[in-house]
């Protein structure tokens, strides 16, 4: 095996750039198409099959593709991007989870997928960002459905050697480990590196031999139910994360924390500046002016709040080792209206970050109302919580064939300017039959994936035969297909469509215009109502009267999400307003021409224009709104969605439906892509943070504190 080719292949494998570039995926598929599918598109596992790799490296067509892809990759890395000089120093992005690819299972849901999309977009724009997160040896729970419909939570033991991650080594060739303190104990975290195009993501792993058994398990699992372990996770993420940046000599201009889980990074930075000679108030102001906090939670009960006794126990090292005033620290996270409720991570973040944002316009209104009590002297409109509506990384979520099609009609370089609204007007040039064929092929691919997953489960021999139909064996690509896939929890109201079961049966079982619904999603292990919701769906999916028109696909992950958002006809969304902060799955569907049927909440308040999907629920309702919302949902399905879908012409094309698909793409994609979102973050926050840090350096007669440790 030529060493040069091997090195090139290995470099490509360990940079997730390939995951949003079709030519990269094509290269790995050429090694062995069957193993590529069997390994669920994990090139690290594929590379372990040295016999396959040696064999394919003898083939000229593979070497040509390798050379071509490697050239694309190196050009991407080495050509300066449009945002490479927007800030003088990197912004550190802290998040508890990252959804980058299903081969790197360190995510639970939408928060992680958004974080992954942010890193990818930063890479595409060549913006100086560095990511900090956790390596979770058990990841997030896998889902198994019992014959009675109940979700079983299966611990997921990750094989790190099969993931696209690499250890970071120190100057002595040893695995780099950073330490912090929990209680009075040193806690070590080994450091892993993930290459996300031009961006580096560093993952902290407490499962190292230097730690006591109870500290090794700190990073075992994402969103652990144990409150003390969760607090330790926040300590490690914040303190070890900031310590790692200093250890690597990365001088940052500021910090962006993605939800309150990473709030202690701001405390760690404050203490660092304090230790370098600034007073507590000076250090606090410095951190405030160079920090951004993004909140995703519109429900007070879901905020991380800890008893003061637990805080006293775990943070004793602060006042002992850093000589921090105990009361000053506790005040940062205390609710002035109800001091006894405990130490609140979101209050801490809001007090230490000059900039704060919600993730949609509606969520901004909800957040300002929810946190108004922290600024009683201001009107609700003046509460300093802005909003940046989420967006999704288009190259990750768009179908590969649709991507090629758009190149034919929007121009070969359309991806470089895909946030342009004028560009998307060219979608009208695509012939209806061609766009419909791409969509129809995507539906066939989705059903193939579902049945392939079912085949693998059947081969395990522990799979109950009664679940075969419930998990999609009878799904038909000719039927109008609704998709509902997201976290299964009460306010998402997955079972709203079952409110009037007889009426739903008439919709689904119409012999001339049949309809089917595909559900997927996990409930948090502690969310019993969420599990009951899943059970209700599964039991209905098993009902012979429904003839397989309802399916629940177990173990929802990024792979299934990708196939669902491009393979269903309608994306269904009906959370209880105003509890949907944003929601991004509907944006991913719209990228692929899938139409959105949603209650007016989250991003859809901004996205709906009357022609690009369907909306309901704008009227305020006193008390239980399920009956009214279910009625509106049935009416739209019966009178608008189903008739429009089945208006096929003599060639079998539903032309009015395809026109609506085009309208969705034209009106939604440029406004709800991660490119637009990230540019907003840069212009409204990152550049101001960078300038504030620059002014701090200029006003200081000494070198920056970070420079001292570089």
XYZ file of C-alpha atoms in Angstrom:
710
model
C 0.000 0.000 0.000
C 1.585 3.339 -1.028
C 2.174 5.333 2.127
C 1.119 8.578 0.449
C -2.307 7.200 -0.459
C -2.761 5.686 2.972
C -1.905 8.975 4.672
C -4.301 10.890 2.440
C -7.100 8.443 3.137
C -6.485 8.538 6.879
C -6.445 12.338 6.888
C -9.813 12.392 5.124
C -11.286 9.808 7.496
C -10.425 11.881 10.562
C -11.886 15.134 9.328
C -15.678 15.306 9.268
C -15.475 17.547 6.199
C -16.310 14.446 4.187
C -19.704 14.119 5.940
C -21.142 17.203 4.210
C -19.346 16.701 0.896
C -20.864 14.059 -1.434
C -17.569 13.323 -3.186
C -16.090 12.310 0.160
C -18.954 9.943 0.879
C -18.647 8.539 -2.639
C -14.955 7.804 -2.039
C -15.617 5.711 1.069
C -18.509 3.896 -0.576
C -16.116 2.807 -3.330
C -14.016 0.893 -0.768
C -16.871 -1.510 -0.074
C -20.517 -0.470 -0.616
C -21.885 -3.279 1.540
C -19.591 -2.597 4.498
C -20.228 1.134 4.126
C -23.923 0.453 4.702
C -23.244 -2.169 7.374
C -20.990 0.223 9.302
C -23.588 2.998 8.941
C -21.263 5.278 6.991
C -18.457 5.135 9.537
C -15.151 5.424 7.631
C -13.069 4.763 10.759
C -14.511 1.253 10.997
C -14.154 0.859 7.244
C -10.459 1.704 7.452
C -9.970 -1.192 9.881
C -10.748 -3.552 7.006
C -7.187 -3.391 5.662
C -7.867 -6.149 3.128
C -10.625 -4.066 1.526
C -8.498 -0.922 1.537
C -5.437 -2.692 0.086
C -7.561 -4.165 -2.652
C -9.194 -0.918 -3.691
C -5.885 0.966 -3.620
C -4.827 -1.156 -6.595
C -7.684 0.219 -8.702
C -6.981 3.285 -10.874
C -10.556 4.575 -10.617
C -10.311 4.642 -6.815
C -6.919 6.351 -6.870
C -8.314 8.965 -9.246
C -11.239 9.613 -6.906
C -8.904 9.732 -3.895
C -6.670 12.264 -5.617
C -9.651 14.375 -6.635
C -11.260 14.356 -3.184
C -7.980 15.026 -1.404
C -7.340 17.995 -3.690
C -10.838 19.367 -2.930
C -10.213 18.883 0.777
C -6.788 20.564 0.832
C -8.067 23.453 -1.271
C -10.936 23.918 1.190
C -8.535 24.033 4.144
C -5.859 26.208 2.560
C -7.930 28.792 0.664
C -8.843 31.676 2.987
C -12.581 31.974 3.511
C -14.678 35.162 3.573
C -14.774 35.377 7.389
C -11.174 34.470 8.200
C -10.367 38.014 9.369
C -13.691 39.055 10.882
C -12.242 38.687 14.394
C -8.642 39.012 15.548
C -8.843 36.066 17.948
C -11.018 32.970 18.202
C -14.336 32.784 19.980
C -14.602 29.746 22.284
C -17.894 27.909 21.795
C -18.991 25.738 24.751
C -21.809 23.213 24.410
C -22.779 20.086 26.389
C -23.467 18.158 23.181
C -22.551 18.177 19.491
C -24.424 16.430 16.713
C -21.900 16.255 13.882
C -22.431 12.780 12.459
C -24.042 9.610 13.756
C -20.612 7.930 13.938
C -19.780 10.380 16.758
C -22.576 9.675 19.210
C -22.191 12.518 21.707
C -25.562 14.179 21.168
C -29.134 13.733 22.360
C -31.185 15.992 20.128
C -31.772 19.413 18.656
C -29.375 21.341 20.903
C -26.483 19.140 19.826
C -27.427 19.151 16.149
C -27.562 22.945 16.221
C -24.108 23.078 17.866
C -22.766 20.778 15.162
C -24.264 22.948 12.430
C -22.676 26.050 13.995
C -19.204 24.469 13.888
C -19.683 23.378 10.275
C -20.865 26.815 9.186
C -17.955 28.454 11.005
C -15.687 26.130 9.057
C -17.301 26.929 5.701
C -16.952 30.670 6.348
C -13.450 30.217 7.823
C -14.380 32.032 11.015
C -12.003 31.560 13.996
C -14.069 29.420 16.359
C -12.918 26.685 18.732
C -15.340 24.174 20.241
C -15.305 22.687 23.750
C -17.496 19.779 24.837
C -17.558 16.310 26.371
C -16.567 12.862 25.241
C -19.304 10.655 26.681
C -18.154 7.006 26.913
C -21.810 5.940 27.079
C -23.129 8.688 24.810
C -26.881 9.001 25.057
C -29.220 6.081 25.661
C -30.247 3.852 22.772
C -33.931 3.121 22.477
C -35.570 -0.283 22.314
C -39.339 -0.737 22.119
C -40.876 -3.613 24.060
C -43.860 -5.580 22.704
C -46.113 -3.603 25.062
C -44.884 -0.369 23.446
C -42.773 0.808 26.382
C -39.390 2.436 25.735
C -36.428 0.625 27.238
C -33.294 2.698 27.809
C -30.221 0.795 26.680
C -26.824 2.036 27.834
C -24.642 2.768 24.861
C -21.019 1.698 25.315
C -19.008 3.710 22.809
C -15.855 2.306 21.251
C -13.734 5.428 20.991
C -11.287 3.743 18.648
C -14.146 3.450 16.128
C -14.979 7.158 16.210
C -13.484 10.034 14.170
C -11.588 11.386 17.194
C -7.920 11.538 18.134
C -6.135 11.969 21.420
C -4.295 15.237 21.979
C -0.709 14.698 23.151
C 1.471 17.008 25.210
C 5.058 18.039 24.463
C 6.295 14.774 26.046
C 4.163 12.582 23.832
C 1.730 11.778 26.658
C -2.045 12.007 26.378
C -2.899 15.550 27.413
C -4.969 15.705 30.591
C -6.374 18.834 32.196
C -7.445 18.945 35.813
C -9.922 20.929 37.853
C -11.545 20.451 41.242
C -14.815 18.974 42.423
C -15.256 19.267 46.177
C -11.642 18.975 47.370
C -10.528 16.406 44.797
C -8.568 16.871 41.632
C -10.554 15.689 38.623
C -8.640 14.932 35.442
C -10.014 15.064 31.915
C -8.265 13.502 28.947
C -8.518 15.558 25.773
C -9.780 14.331 22.400
C -9.722 16.323 19.182
C -12.326 16.297 16.424
C -11.549 17.990 13.113
C -14.660 19.647 11.686
C -13.342 21.045 8.431
C -11.224 24.034 9.468
C -12.548 23.977 13.053
C -11.169 22.071 16.041
C -13.529 20.644 18.644
C -11.958 19.483 21.914
C -13.756 16.874 24.000
C -13.134 16.297 27.716
C -13.147 12.728 29.032
C -13.082 11.997 32.787
C -12.927 8.231 32.210
C -9.185 8.178 32.931
C -7.161 6.118 35.388
C -6.031 9.136 37.447
C -9.590 9.671 38.684
C -11.368 7.934 41.532
C -14.193 5.642 40.317
C -16.877 8.160 41.282
C -15.115 10.849 39.270
C -14.417 8.663 36.251
C -18.165 8.467 35.715
C -18.657 12.255 35.550
C -18.613 12.255 31.755
C -20.044 8.762 31.269
C -23.437 9.849 30.055
C -25.104 12.864 28.523
C -27.780 14.470 30.730
C -27.365 12.153 33.675
C -30.361 12.092 36.048
C -28.049 12.350 39.070
C -28.036 15.997 40.135
C -24.626 15.943 41.794
C -23.012 14.291 38.784
C -24.692 16.843 36.541
C -23.203 19.665 38.609
C -19.786 18.017 38.382
C -20.220 17.885 34.606
C -20.844 21.626 34.577
C -17.733 22.205 36.698
C -15.531 20.075 34.443
C -16.915 21.574 31.234
C -16.378 25.112 32.473
C -13.141 24.911 34.451
C -11.305 22.189 32.536
C -12.536 23.655 29.255
C -11.061 27.063 30.033
C -7.927 25.419 31.436
C -7.493 23.513 28.190
C -7.575 26.693 26.126
C -4.829 28.181 28.313
C -2.817 24.949 28.132
C -2.998 24.901 24.331
C -1.985 28.556 24.145
C -5.220 29.577 22.436
C -5.881 33.215 23.249
C -9.593 33.819 22.814
C -11.376 37.141 22.617
C -14.540 35.810 24.201
C -16.871 32.951 25.039
C -20.187 31.801 23.558
C -22.037 29.337 25.786
C -24.740 27.214 24.218
C -27.332 26.819 27.001
C -26.659 27.117 30.740
C -24.793 23.807 31.035
C -21.581 25.654 30.181
C -22.195 28.707 32.399
C -19.272 27.896 34.692
C -16.861 28.610 31.841
C -17.630 32.266 32.540
C -16.813 31.798 36.236
C -13.541 30.066 35.352
C -12.586 32.933 33.063
C -13.523 35.493 35.719
C -11.318 33.764 38.284
C -8.469 33.563 35.814
C -8.509 37.317 35.215
C -8.931 37.893 38.960
C -5.874 35.768 39.665
C -3.900 37.779 37.091
C -4.397 40.955 39.115
C -7.804 42.360 38.253
C -10.216 43.047 41.090
C -13.277 40.824 41.264
C -15.459 43.595 39.816
C -12.957 44.378 37.051
C -12.692 40.700 36.136
C -16.460 40.332 36.188
C -16.885 43.326 33.871
C -14.197 41.992 31.555
C -15.968 38.643 31.291
C -19.360 40.306 30.892
C -18.265 42.428 27.948
C -16.751 39.437 26.132
C -19.424 36.774 26.652
C -22.547 35.610 24.823
C -25.173 33.292 26.301
C -27.703 31.527 24.088
C -30.773 30.262 25.915
C -32.934 27.522 24.420
C -35.311 26.881 27.299
C -38.738 28.577 27.524
C -39.713 26.604 30.646
C -38.441 27.710 34.077
C -38.823 24.191 35.487
C -36.300 22.866 32.943
C -33.501 25.185 34.105
C -30.580 23.661 36.020
C -31.058 24.727 39.658
C -29.017 23.234 42.505
C -29.511 23.231 46.294
C -27.117 25.595 48.041
C -25.863 22.723 50.196
C -24.671 20.945 47.061
C -23.077 24.128 45.750
C -21.306 24.648 49.102
C -19.964 21.120 48.950
C -18.753 21.073 45.346
C -17.467 24.645 45.193
C -15.512 24.758 48.428
C -12.364 24.814 46.290
C -13.335 28.254 44.953
C -13.041 30.115 48.202
C -10.169 27.967 49.438
C -7.949 27.860 46.352
C -9.025 31.029 44.546
C -9.770 33.106 47.667
C -13.140 33.950 46.153
C -15.707 35.664 48.328
C -18.364 33.020 48.938
C -21.296 35.428 49.040
C -20.254 37.189 45.852
C -20.206 33.885 44.008
C -23.532 32.629 45.377
C -25.211 35.934 44.550
C -24.361 35.425 40.883
C -26.763 32.479 40.647
C -29.425 33.483 43.172
C -32.969 34.484 42.259
C -33.614 37.806 44.054
C -37.355 37.105 44.155
C -36.933 33.659 45.672
C -33.419 33.211 47.135
C -34.281 29.843 48.650
C -34.944 28.127 45.311
C -31.245 27.353 44.860
C -28.353 28.229 42.586
C -29.620 28.854 39.057
C -27.255 28.310 36.116
C -29.234 30.485 33.718
C -29.303 33.414 36.153
C -25.544 32.974 36.523
C -25.098 33.102 32.741
C -27.371 36.124 32.310
C -25.424 38.018 34.967
C -22.017 37.198 33.529
C -22.782 37.692 29.823
C -23.243 41.160 28.358
C -24.965 39.573 25.367
C -27.801 37.073 25.554
C -30.065 35.730 22.854
C -33.082 33.533 22.402
C -33.388 31.344 19.303
C -36.470 32.770 17.548
C -38.490 35.968 17.593
C -41.299 34.363 19.594
C -38.808 32.780 21.982
C -37.227 36.197 22.503
C -40.591 37.551 23.656
C -41.091 34.581 25.981
C -37.558 34.870 27.401
C -37.829 38.590 28.112
C -41.059 37.965 29.969
C -39.641 34.958 31.838
C -36.501 36.785 33.042
C -37.954 40.268 33.456
C -37.646 39.994 37.250
C -33.843 40.241 36.942
C -34.259 43.762 35.529
C -37.266 45.135 37.468
C -36.291 48.725 36.657
C -36.814 48.093 32.924
C -39.897 47.462 30.838
C -40.314 43.943 29.484
C -39.326 45.091 25.989
C -36.068 46.497 27.377
C -34.897 43.259 29.007
C -31.462 42.657 27.399
C -32.232 39.339 25.722
C -32.054 39.592 21.935
C -32.850 36.820 19.471
C -31.158 35.101 16.556
C -33.468 32.629 14.887
C -31.799 29.267 14.421
C -30.767 27.968 11.033
C -29.528 24.649 9.688
C -26.337 23.737 7.838
C -27.572 23.265 4.305
C -24.751 21.038 2.954
C -25.348 18.577 5.820
C -29.110 18.267 5.466
C -29.763 18.565 1.735
C -30.222 15.424 -0.328
C -27.227 14.662 -2.552
C -29.286 14.295 -5.750
C -31.170 17.510 -5.034
C -27.826 19.223 -4.500
C -26.746 18.177 -8.005
C -30.086 19.260 -9.447
C -29.766 22.707 -7.893
C -26.292 23.056 -9.413
C -27.883 22.594 -12.842
C -30.437 25.361 -12.348
C -28.969 27.714 -9.720
C -25.408 27.584 -11.024
C -22.344 25.531 -10.153
C -21.315 27.851 -7.300
C -24.759 28.252 -5.735
C -23.626 26.859 -2.376
C -21.258 29.797 -1.908
C -24.195 32.245 -1.836
C -27.039 30.020 -0.697
C -28.297 32.628 1.786
C -29.295 34.874 -1.154
C -33.084 35.157 -1.514
C -32.715 36.206 -5.163
C -30.799 33.005 -5.938
C -33.657 30.798 -4.778
C -36.124 32.364 -7.214
C -34.354 30.255 -9.851
C -35.964 27.154 -8.327
C -38.959 27.951 -10.547
C -36.836 26.927 -13.547
C -36.666 23.294 -12.379
C -39.170 21.151 -14.326
C -41.881 19.775 -12.041
C -41.316 16.180 -13.114
C -37.597 16.305 -12.311
C -38.085 17.781 -8.829
C -40.897 15.305 -8.145
C -38.721 12.366 -9.204
C -35.972 13.410 -6.778
C -38.552 13.661 -3.998
C -40.139 10.321 -4.890
C -36.707 8.646 -4.902
C -36.034 10.086 -1.447
C -39.240 8.556 -0.143
C -38.240 5.163 -1.522
C -34.813 5.539 0.147
C -36.430 6.350 3.491
C -38.655 3.284 3.389
C -35.677 1.161 2.349
C -33.707 2.416 5.367
C -36.627 1.676 7.688
C -36.997 -1.854 6.359
C -33.237 -2.430 6.491
C -33.223 -1.410 10.168
C -36.131 -3.769 10.693
C -34.210 -6.586 9.001
C -31.233 -6.041 11.312
C -33.466 -6.040 14.372
C -35.118 -9.255 13.193
C -31.693 -10.868 12.807
C -31.004 -10.194 16.490
C -33.560 -12.934 17.275
C -34.716 -11.027 20.352
C -37.061 -8.894 18.279
C -40.745 -9.507 18.895
C -42.672 -10.338 15.667
C -45.620 -8.220 16.813
C -43.496 -5.101 16.287
C -42.761 -5.760 12.605
C -45.822 -3.924 11.310
C -45.593 -1.271 14.029
C -42.078 -0.383 12.873
C -42.929 0.217 9.245
C -43.052 -3.059 7.323
C -46.224 -2.019 5.440
C -45.239 1.551 4.547
C -45.985 2.354 0.900
C -44.132 4.980 -1.199
C -47.329 5.755 -3.126
C -49.179 6.983 -0.026
C -49.166 10.548 1.259
C -46.667 10.345 4.129
C -46.612 12.535 7.220
C -43.505 12.634 9.416
C -43.245 13.456 13.116
C -39.756 13.018 14.576
C -38.323 14.825 17.591
C -37.827 14.432 21.325
C -40.851 12.721 22.834
C -42.023 14.894 25.688
C -45.361 16.251 26.813
C -45.370 19.723 25.284
C -44.454 18.357 21.826
C -47.911 16.673 21.758
C -46.977 13.779 19.468
C -50.364 12.165 20.131
C -52.488 15.238 19.337
C -53.423 13.712 15.995
C -55.080 10.800 17.873
C -57.520 13.126 19.659
C -60.428 11.883 17.503
C -59.317 8.423 16.510
C -62.335 7.601 14.336
C -61.854 10.749 12.305
C -58.152 9.991 11.915
C -58.967 6.470 10.720
C -61.179 7.902 7.986
C -58.275 10.055 6.823
C -55.697 7.265 6.919
C -57.806 4.462 5.478
C -59.421 6.283 2.553
C -58.917 3.722 -0.252
C -58.670 6.400 -2.943
C -56.431 8.801 -1.010
C -54.501 6.787 1.606
C -52.341 8.483 4.227
C -49.605 7.092 6.498
C -47.710 8.601 9.445
C -44.129 7.857 10.483
C -43.180 8.683 14.086
C -39.717 8.614 15.655
C -38.134 10.042 18.778
C -36.801 9.222 22.230
C -38.132 10.152 25.636
C -35.617 11.153 28.292
C -35.024 8.156 30.603
C -36.745 10.001 33.480
C -39.669 11.294 31.389
C -42.472 8.856 32.176
C -45.202 10.886 30.377
C -42.961 10.935 27.299
C -42.642 7.153 27.438
C -46.414 6.830 27.822
C -46.798 8.918 24.678
C -44.519 6.536 22.769
C -46.435 3.550 24.108
C -49.714 4.973 22.847
C -48.254 5.464 19.365
C -46.768 1.951 19.240
C -49.968 0.267 20.403
C -51.943 2.086 17.719
C -49.291 1.163 15.162
C -49.853 -2.502 16.103
C -53.630 -2.199 15.709
C -54.754 -4.392 12.751
C -57.592 -1.955 12.037
C -55.058 0.666 11.015
C -53.445 -1.667 8.458
C -49.910 -0.461 9.067
C -50.728 3.191 8.319
C -48.943 4.283 11.522
C -45.308 3.389 12.180
C -42.980 4.144 15.065
C -39.304 3.770 14.130
C -37.141 3.064 17.160
C -33.794 4.606 18.101
C -34.118 7.963 16.357
C -30.694 9.406 15.535
C -29.016 11.747 13.069
C -28.998 9.142 10.310
C -32.744 8.505 10.511
C -33.371 12.254 10.820
C -31.510 12.875 7.555
C -33.606 10.343 5.666
C -36.879 11.469 7.226
C -36.511 15.198 6.548
C -36.037 14.459 2.849
C -38.262 11.401 2.497
C -41.692 12.263 3.925
C -44.185 14.517 2.129
C -45.340 16.606 5.092
C -43.484 17.520 8.284
C -45.912 17.652 11.205
C -45.278 19.913 14.204
C -47.799 20.723 16.921
C -46.149 21.727 20.221
C -48.068 23.510 22.952
C -47.498 27.254 22.414
C -45.400 29.085 23.460
C -43.137 26.224 24.570
C -41.327 25.651 21.258
C -38.193 27.787 21.474
C -37.497 27.405 17.773
C -37.458 23.930 16.243
C -35.152 23.196 13.323
C -36.379 19.892 11.880
C -38.986 21.694 9.759
C -36.224 23.860 8.278
C -34.303 20.726 7.298
C -37.438 19.343 5.673
C -38.034 22.564 3.711
C -34.488 22.431 2.302
C -35.568 19.194 0.617
C -38.957 20.451 -0.556
C -40.908 18.736 2.239
C -43.907 20.840 3.261
C -44.439 22.020 6.829
C -47.765 21.603 8.644
C -47.322 23.293 11.984
C -48.891 25.220 14.779
C -47.778 28.856 14.802
C -44.966 28.701 17.319
C -41.173 28.816 17.276
C -39.614 29.576 13.894
C -42.830 28.982 11.931
C -44.195 32.319 13.184
C -41.471 33.921 11.046
C -41.369 31.325 8.276
C -45.008 30.883 7.258
C -46.171 33.125 4.390
C -49.537 31.564 3.556
C -48.244 29.696 0.493
C -45.266 27.622 1.686
C -47.028 25.123 3.954
C -49.911 25.136 6.419
C -50.438 26.760 9.798
C -52.974 26.607 12.608
C -53.350 27.558 16.247
C -52.923 31.313 15.998
C -56.006 31.962 18.145
C -55.478 32.193 21.934
C -57.292 29.465 23.867
C -58.315 29.428 27.511
C -57.634 26.107 29.238
C -57.094 22.875 27.290
C -56.373 23.725 23.677
C -56.013 20.142 22.418
C -59.619 19.837 21.111
C -59.403 23.057 19.095
C -55.923 22.331 17.735
C -56.846 18.752 16.801
C -59.947 20.011 14.995
C -57.841 22.504 13.025
C -55.311 19.798 12.172
C -57.973 17.388 10.885
C -59.649 20.121 8.850
C -56.394 21.122 7.133
C -55.592 17.490 6.336
C -59.080 16.736 4.992
C -59.685 19.943 3.049
C -56.227 21.029 1.928
C -53.311 18.634 2.348
C -54.793 15.334 1.166
C -56.749 16.739 -1.825
C -53.745 18.765 -3.017
C -51.380 15.797 -2.843
C -53.678 13.568 -4.872
C -54.267 16.108 -7.652
C -52.145 14.128 -10.095
C -52.194 14.920 -13.791
C -52.148 12.337 -16.557
C -48.376 11.915 -16.093
C -48.714 11.212 -12.362
C -47.304 14.567 -11.217
C -49.145 16.575 -8.509
C -48.180 19.905 -10.088
C -49.918 22.177 -7.572
C -48.107 20.284 -4.789
C -44.769 20.691 -6.549
C -45.407 24.429 -6.887
C -45.903 24.556 -3.123
C -42.635 22.643 -2.665
C -40.855 25.261 -4.750
C -42.431 28.090 -2.763
C -41.244 26.457 0.469
C -37.689 26.206 -0.824
C -37.658 29.788 -2.156
C -39.075 31.392 0.972
C -37.537 29.255 3.734
C -34.064 28.063 2.745
C -32.234 31.426 2.461
C -33.831 32.796 5.635
C -33.401 29.724 7.854
C -29.992 28.401 6.865
C -27.036 28.348 9.245
C -25.176 30.711 6.909
C -27.660 33.518 7.661
C -27.716 32.613 11.362
C -23.941 32.544 11.735
C -23.482 35.834 9.915
C -25.916 37.372 12.407
C -23.912 36.021 15.338
C -20.734 37.508 13.892
C -22.171 40.946 13.107
C -24.281 41.381 16.226
C -22.161 39.688 18.881
C -18.790 38.181 17.967
C -17.292 41.328 16.456
C -18.440 43.411 19.427
C -16.889 40.885 21.791
C -13.661 40.921 19.801
C -13.577 44.720 19.894
C -14.253 44.793 23.646
C -11.344 42.440 24.258
C -9.101 44.521 22.016
C -10.016 47.643 23.975
C -9.260 45.824 27.211
C -5.790 44.963 25.931
C -5.220 48.518 24.765
C -6.251 49.969 28.115
C -4.067 47.528 30.000
C -0.420 48.488 30.398
C 0.511 44.805 30.506
C 0.272 41.901 28.138
C -2.990 40.016 28.007
C -3.348 37.422 30.788
C -3.764 34.656 28.231
C -0.500 35.631 26.521
C 1.388 34.937 29.740
C 0.534 31.260 29.547
C 0.830 30.822 25.809
